[in-house]
Short mmCIF file of C-alpha atoms in Angstrom, two decimals:
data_model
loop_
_atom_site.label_atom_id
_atom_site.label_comp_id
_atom_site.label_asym_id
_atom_site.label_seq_id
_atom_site.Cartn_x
_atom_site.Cartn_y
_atom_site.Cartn_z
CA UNK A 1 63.48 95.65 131.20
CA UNK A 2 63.65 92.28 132.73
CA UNK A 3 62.45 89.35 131.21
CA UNK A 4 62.00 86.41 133.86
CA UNK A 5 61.39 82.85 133.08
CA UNK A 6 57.61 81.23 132.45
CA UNK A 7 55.72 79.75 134.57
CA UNK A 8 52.50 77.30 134.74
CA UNK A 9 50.27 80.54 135.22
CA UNK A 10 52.16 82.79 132.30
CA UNK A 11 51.09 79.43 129.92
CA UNK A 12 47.98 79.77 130.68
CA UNK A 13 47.55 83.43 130.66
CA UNK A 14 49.44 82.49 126.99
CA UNK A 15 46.68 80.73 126.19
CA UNK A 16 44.20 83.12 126.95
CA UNK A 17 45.90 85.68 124.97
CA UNK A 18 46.24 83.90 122.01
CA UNK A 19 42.70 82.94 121.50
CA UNK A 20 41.82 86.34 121.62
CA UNK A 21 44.70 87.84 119.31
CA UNK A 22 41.65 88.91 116.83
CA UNK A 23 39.46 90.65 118.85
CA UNK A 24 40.64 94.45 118.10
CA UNK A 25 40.24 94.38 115.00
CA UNK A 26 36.73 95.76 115.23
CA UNK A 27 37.96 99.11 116.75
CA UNK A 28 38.84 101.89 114.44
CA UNK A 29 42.01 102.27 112.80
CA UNK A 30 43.68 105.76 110.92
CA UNK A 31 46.45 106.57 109.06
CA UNK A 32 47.11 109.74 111.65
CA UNK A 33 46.95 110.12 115.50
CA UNK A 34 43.45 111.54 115.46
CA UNK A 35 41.20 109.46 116.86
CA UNK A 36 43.95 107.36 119.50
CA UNK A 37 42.05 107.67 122.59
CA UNK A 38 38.71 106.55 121.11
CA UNK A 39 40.89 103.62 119.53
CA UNK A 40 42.13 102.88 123.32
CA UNK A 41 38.63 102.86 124.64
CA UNK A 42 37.74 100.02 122.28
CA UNK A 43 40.46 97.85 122.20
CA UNK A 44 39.96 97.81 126.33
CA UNK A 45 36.62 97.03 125.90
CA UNK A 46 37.12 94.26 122.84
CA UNK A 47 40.11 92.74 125.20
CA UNK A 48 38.16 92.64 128.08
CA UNK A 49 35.37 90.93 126.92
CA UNK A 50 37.51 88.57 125.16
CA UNK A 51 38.94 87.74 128.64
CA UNK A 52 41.75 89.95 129.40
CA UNK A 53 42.15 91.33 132.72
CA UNK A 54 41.07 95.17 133.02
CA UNK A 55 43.55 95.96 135.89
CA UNK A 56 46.32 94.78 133.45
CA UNK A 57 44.94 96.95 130.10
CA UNK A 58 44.26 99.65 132.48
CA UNK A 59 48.10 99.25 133.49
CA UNK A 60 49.21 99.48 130.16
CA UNK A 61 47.30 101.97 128.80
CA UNK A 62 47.95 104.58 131.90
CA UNK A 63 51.43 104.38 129.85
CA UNK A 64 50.50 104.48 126.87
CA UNK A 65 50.54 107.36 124.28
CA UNK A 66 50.52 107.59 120.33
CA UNK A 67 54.45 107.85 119.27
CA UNK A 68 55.10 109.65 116.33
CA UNK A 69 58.58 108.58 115.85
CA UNK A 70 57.20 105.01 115.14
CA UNK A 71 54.96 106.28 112.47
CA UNK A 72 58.16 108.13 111.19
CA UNK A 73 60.60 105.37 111.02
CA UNK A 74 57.48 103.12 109.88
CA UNK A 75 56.97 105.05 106.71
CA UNK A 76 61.17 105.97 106.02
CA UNK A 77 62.53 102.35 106.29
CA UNK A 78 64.01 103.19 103.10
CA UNK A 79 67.83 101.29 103.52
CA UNK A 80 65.78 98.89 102.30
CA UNK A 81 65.61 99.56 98.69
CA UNK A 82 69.59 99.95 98.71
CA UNK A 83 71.70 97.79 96.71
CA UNK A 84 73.35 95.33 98.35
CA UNK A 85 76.96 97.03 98.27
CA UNK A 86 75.09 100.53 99.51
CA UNK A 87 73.18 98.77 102.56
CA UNK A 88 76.57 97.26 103.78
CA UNK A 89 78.13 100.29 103.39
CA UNK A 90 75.03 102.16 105.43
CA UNK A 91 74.92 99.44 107.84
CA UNK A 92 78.74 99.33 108.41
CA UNK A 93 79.12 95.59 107.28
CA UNK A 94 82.94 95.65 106.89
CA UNK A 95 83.21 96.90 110.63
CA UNK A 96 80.47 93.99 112.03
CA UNK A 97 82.71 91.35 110.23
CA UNK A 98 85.60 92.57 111.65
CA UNK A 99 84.70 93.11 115.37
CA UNK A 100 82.39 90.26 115.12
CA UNK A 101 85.17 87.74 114.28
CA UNK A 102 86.91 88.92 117.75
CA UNK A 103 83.22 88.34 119.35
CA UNK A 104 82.98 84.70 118.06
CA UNK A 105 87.09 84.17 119.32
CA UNK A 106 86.40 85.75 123.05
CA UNK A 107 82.84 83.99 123.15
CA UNK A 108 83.87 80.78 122.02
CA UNK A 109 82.51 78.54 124.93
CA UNK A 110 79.05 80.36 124.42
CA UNK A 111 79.06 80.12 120.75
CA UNK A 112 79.59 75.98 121.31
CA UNK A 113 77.20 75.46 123.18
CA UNK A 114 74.33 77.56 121.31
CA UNK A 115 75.62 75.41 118.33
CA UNK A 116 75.37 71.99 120.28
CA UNK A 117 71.62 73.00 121.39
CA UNK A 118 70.09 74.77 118.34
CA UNK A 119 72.36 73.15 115.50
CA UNK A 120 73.52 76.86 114.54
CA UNK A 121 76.82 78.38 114.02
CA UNK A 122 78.31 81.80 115.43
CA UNK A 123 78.06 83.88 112.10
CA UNK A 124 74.67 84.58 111.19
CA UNK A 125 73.86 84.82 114.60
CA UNK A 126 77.07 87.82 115.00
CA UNK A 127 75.93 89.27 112.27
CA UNK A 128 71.95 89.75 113.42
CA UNK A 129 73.31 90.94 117.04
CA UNK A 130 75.66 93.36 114.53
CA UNK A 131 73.68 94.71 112.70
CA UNK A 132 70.66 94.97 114.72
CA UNK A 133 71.93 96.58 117.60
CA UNK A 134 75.73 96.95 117.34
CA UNK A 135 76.41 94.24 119.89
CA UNK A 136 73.87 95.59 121.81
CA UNK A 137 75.69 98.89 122.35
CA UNK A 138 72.24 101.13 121.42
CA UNK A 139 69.06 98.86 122.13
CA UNK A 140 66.44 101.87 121.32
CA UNK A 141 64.73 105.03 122.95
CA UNK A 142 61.28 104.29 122.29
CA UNK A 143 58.65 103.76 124.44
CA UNK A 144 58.15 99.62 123.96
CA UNK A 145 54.09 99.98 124.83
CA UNK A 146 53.28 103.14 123.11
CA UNK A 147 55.37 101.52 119.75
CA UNK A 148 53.54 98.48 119.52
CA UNK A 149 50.03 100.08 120.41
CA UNK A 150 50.85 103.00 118.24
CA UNK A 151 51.38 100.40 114.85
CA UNK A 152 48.35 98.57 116.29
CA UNK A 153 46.37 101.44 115.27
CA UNK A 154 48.30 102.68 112.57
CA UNK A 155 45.99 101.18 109.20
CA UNK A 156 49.09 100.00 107.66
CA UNK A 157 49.41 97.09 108.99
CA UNK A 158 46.83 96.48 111.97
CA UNK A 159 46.48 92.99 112.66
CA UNK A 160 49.95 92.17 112.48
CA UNK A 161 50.92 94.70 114.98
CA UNK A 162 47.42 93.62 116.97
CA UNK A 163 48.73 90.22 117.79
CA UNK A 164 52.24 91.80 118.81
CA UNK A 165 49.92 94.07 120.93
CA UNK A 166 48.51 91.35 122.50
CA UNK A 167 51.80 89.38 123.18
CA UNK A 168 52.87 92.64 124.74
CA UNK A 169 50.23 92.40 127.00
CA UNK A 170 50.80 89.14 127.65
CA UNK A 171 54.56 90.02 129.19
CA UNK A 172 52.93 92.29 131.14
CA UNK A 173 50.45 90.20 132.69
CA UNK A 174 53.10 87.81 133.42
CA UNK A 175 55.78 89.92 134.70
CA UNK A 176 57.76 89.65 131.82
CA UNK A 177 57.69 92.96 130.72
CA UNK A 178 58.21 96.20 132.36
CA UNK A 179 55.58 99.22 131.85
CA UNK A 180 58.64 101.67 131.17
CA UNK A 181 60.37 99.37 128.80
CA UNK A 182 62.24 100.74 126.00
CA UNK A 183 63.53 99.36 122.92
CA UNK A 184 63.21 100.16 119.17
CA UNK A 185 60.50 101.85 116.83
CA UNK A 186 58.33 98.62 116.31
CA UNK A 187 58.07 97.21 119.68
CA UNK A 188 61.84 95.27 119.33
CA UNK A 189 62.94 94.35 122.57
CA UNK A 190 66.83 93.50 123.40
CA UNK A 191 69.90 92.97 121.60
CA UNK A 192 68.74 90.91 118.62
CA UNK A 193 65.58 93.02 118.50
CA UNK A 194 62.75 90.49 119.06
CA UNK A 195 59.00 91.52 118.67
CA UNK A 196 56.64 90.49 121.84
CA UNK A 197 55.41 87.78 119.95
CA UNK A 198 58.53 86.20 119.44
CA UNK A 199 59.63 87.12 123.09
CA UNK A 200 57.02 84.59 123.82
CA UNK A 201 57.58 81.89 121.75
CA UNK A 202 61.21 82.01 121.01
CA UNK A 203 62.89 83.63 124.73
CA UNK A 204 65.47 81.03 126.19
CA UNK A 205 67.43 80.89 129.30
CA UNK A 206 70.70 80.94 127.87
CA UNK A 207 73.11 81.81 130.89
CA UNK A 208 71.21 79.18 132.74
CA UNK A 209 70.43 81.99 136.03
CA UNK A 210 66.47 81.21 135.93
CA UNK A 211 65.41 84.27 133.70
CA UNK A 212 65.66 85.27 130.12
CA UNK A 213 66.87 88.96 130.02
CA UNK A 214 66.97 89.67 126.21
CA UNK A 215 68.34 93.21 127.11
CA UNK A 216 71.06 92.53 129.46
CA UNK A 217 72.26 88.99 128.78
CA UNK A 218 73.76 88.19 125.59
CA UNK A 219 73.68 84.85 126.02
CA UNK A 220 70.01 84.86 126.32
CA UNK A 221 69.60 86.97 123.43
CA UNK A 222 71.49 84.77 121.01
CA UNK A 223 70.56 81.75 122.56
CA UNK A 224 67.29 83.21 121.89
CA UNK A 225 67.94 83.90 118.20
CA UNK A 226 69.50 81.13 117.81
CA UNK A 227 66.05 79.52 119.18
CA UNK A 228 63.93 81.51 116.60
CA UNK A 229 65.88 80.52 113.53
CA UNK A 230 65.51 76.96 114.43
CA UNK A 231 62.06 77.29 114.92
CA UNK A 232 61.73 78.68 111.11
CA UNK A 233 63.23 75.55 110.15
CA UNK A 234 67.60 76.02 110.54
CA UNK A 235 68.84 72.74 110.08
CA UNK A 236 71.85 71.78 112.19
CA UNK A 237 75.25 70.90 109.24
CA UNK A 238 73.59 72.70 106.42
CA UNK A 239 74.54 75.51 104.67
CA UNK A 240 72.97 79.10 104.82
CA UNK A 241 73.66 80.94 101.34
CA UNK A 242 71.47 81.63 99.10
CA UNK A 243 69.92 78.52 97.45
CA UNK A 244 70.48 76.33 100.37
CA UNK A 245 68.39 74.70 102.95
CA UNK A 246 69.01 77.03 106.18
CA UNK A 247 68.77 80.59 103.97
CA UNK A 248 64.90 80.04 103.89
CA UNK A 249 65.61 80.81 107.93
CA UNK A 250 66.99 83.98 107.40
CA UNK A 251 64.26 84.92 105.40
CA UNK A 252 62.22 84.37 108.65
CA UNK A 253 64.40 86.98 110.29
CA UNK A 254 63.58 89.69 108.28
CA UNK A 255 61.23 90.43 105.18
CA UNK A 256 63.73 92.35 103.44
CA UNK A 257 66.18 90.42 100.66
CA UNK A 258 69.03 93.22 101.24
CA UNK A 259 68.68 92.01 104.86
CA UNK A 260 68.70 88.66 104.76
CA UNK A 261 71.88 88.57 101.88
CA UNK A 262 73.59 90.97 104.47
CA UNK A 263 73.52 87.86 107.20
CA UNK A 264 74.24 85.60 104.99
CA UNK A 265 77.46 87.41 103.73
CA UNK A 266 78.62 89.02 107.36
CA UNK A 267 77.50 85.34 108.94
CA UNK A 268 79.99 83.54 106.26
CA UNK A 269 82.53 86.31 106.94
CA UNK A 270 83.04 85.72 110.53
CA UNK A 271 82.52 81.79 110.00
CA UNK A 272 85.38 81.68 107.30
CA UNK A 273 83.38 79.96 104.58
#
């Protein structure tokens, strides 16, 4: 997938999009597949009287079909409810620190100049691109459309995973995202696993060659990160443990407080705090 720069149009298709992130709501969700294609039929018709071009939902949903493995990995995220000690161990924390210490050393010059623009340092960023995709070594298998359409009918959470819908749609419409993308369970695009929504708002440029590849360009996927945490408030000097001001950040990362003490440790690890 290929994730090119915005331009005056894609704002404006933004826009669009984002005035009309409520509209589905009215078509029926379930807590199973039955009823998907009926679901399909009326979010096309709620999105395109809300504005959204048909030739683009018909685009999509050509691709489109309900993914059980998202429904699986939705309902068994249980690494969740380890300890802290256990989720390291499961998410291979000692090995991240290590290898990520020789990422920060042979990525220096990147690393600076993330810092310089977005006020934050190498080591929580390491550890999300660690932990969420090994360095981006395995990205995901699953379908990035059918995931994020899939949740949008799932009950369990439907407007939450209506608006990434729509921001998914809103790649598309721009260019931004490919109908065969792939990427993880939920939607998550790239090496730091970003949801559409935050594609949109929080995608940089970082290797400066006029596009913002989250999949293939590390630099634009930390950049990127790096972009998102300051945008939930990092402040550029302070510290990011728990109990000070830039932790409340990592808490924007993920929901989970195994998670976010896991980038806090891993990040100080590989900073040498």
């Amino acid at each position: 997938m290929r994730l090119s720069s915005f331009s005056a149009a894609a704002l404006l298709t933004a826009a669009v999009f984002s005035m009309t992130a409520g509209s589905a709501a009215a078509a029926q969700c379930s807590s199973t597949s039955a009823g998907f294609d009926q679901w399909i039929d009326e979010f096309k018709q709620e999105a395109s009287s809300q504005g959204v071009n048909p030739s683009v939902l018909n685009k999509v949903f050509s691709t489109v079909s309900y993914n059980a493995a998202t429904i699986r990995a939705d309902r068994g995220m249980k690494s969740y409810k380890l300890s802290f000690d256990q989720f390291m161990q499961k998410r291979g924390g000692a090995a991240i620190i290590s290898r990520g210490k020789g990422m920060k050393k042979n990525n220096a010059a990147l690393f600076a100049r993330i810092e310089q623009r977005y006020g934050v340092p190498a080591g929580p960023l390491i550890a999300i691109w660690g932990m969420e995709t090994g360095f981006g070594g395995f990205q995901g298998k699953e379908h990035t459309l059918s995931a994020v359409a899939t949740l949008a009918f799932d009950c369990r959470r439907t407007e939450y995973f209506t608006d990434q819908l729509y921001a998914a749609l809103e790649l598309v419409a721009s260019n931004e995202l490919s109908l065969t993308a792939v990427g993880a369970a939920h939607g998550e695009i790239g090496q730091t696993q970003f949801l559409p929504r935050n594609v949109v708002r929080y995608g940089v440029d970082g290797d400066g060659d006029g596009r913002i590849d989250l999949v293939r360009s590390k630099a634009d996927a930390l950049a990127s990160t790096a972009n998102f945490l300051k945008g939930h408030g990092w402040q550029a000097g302070a510290g990011y443990q728990q109990g000070q001001p830039n932790f409340a950040a990592i808490q924007g990362w993920n929901a989970a407080t195994v998670y976010q003490q896991a980038i806090a440790y891993i990040g100080a690890q590989i900073d040498g705090q």
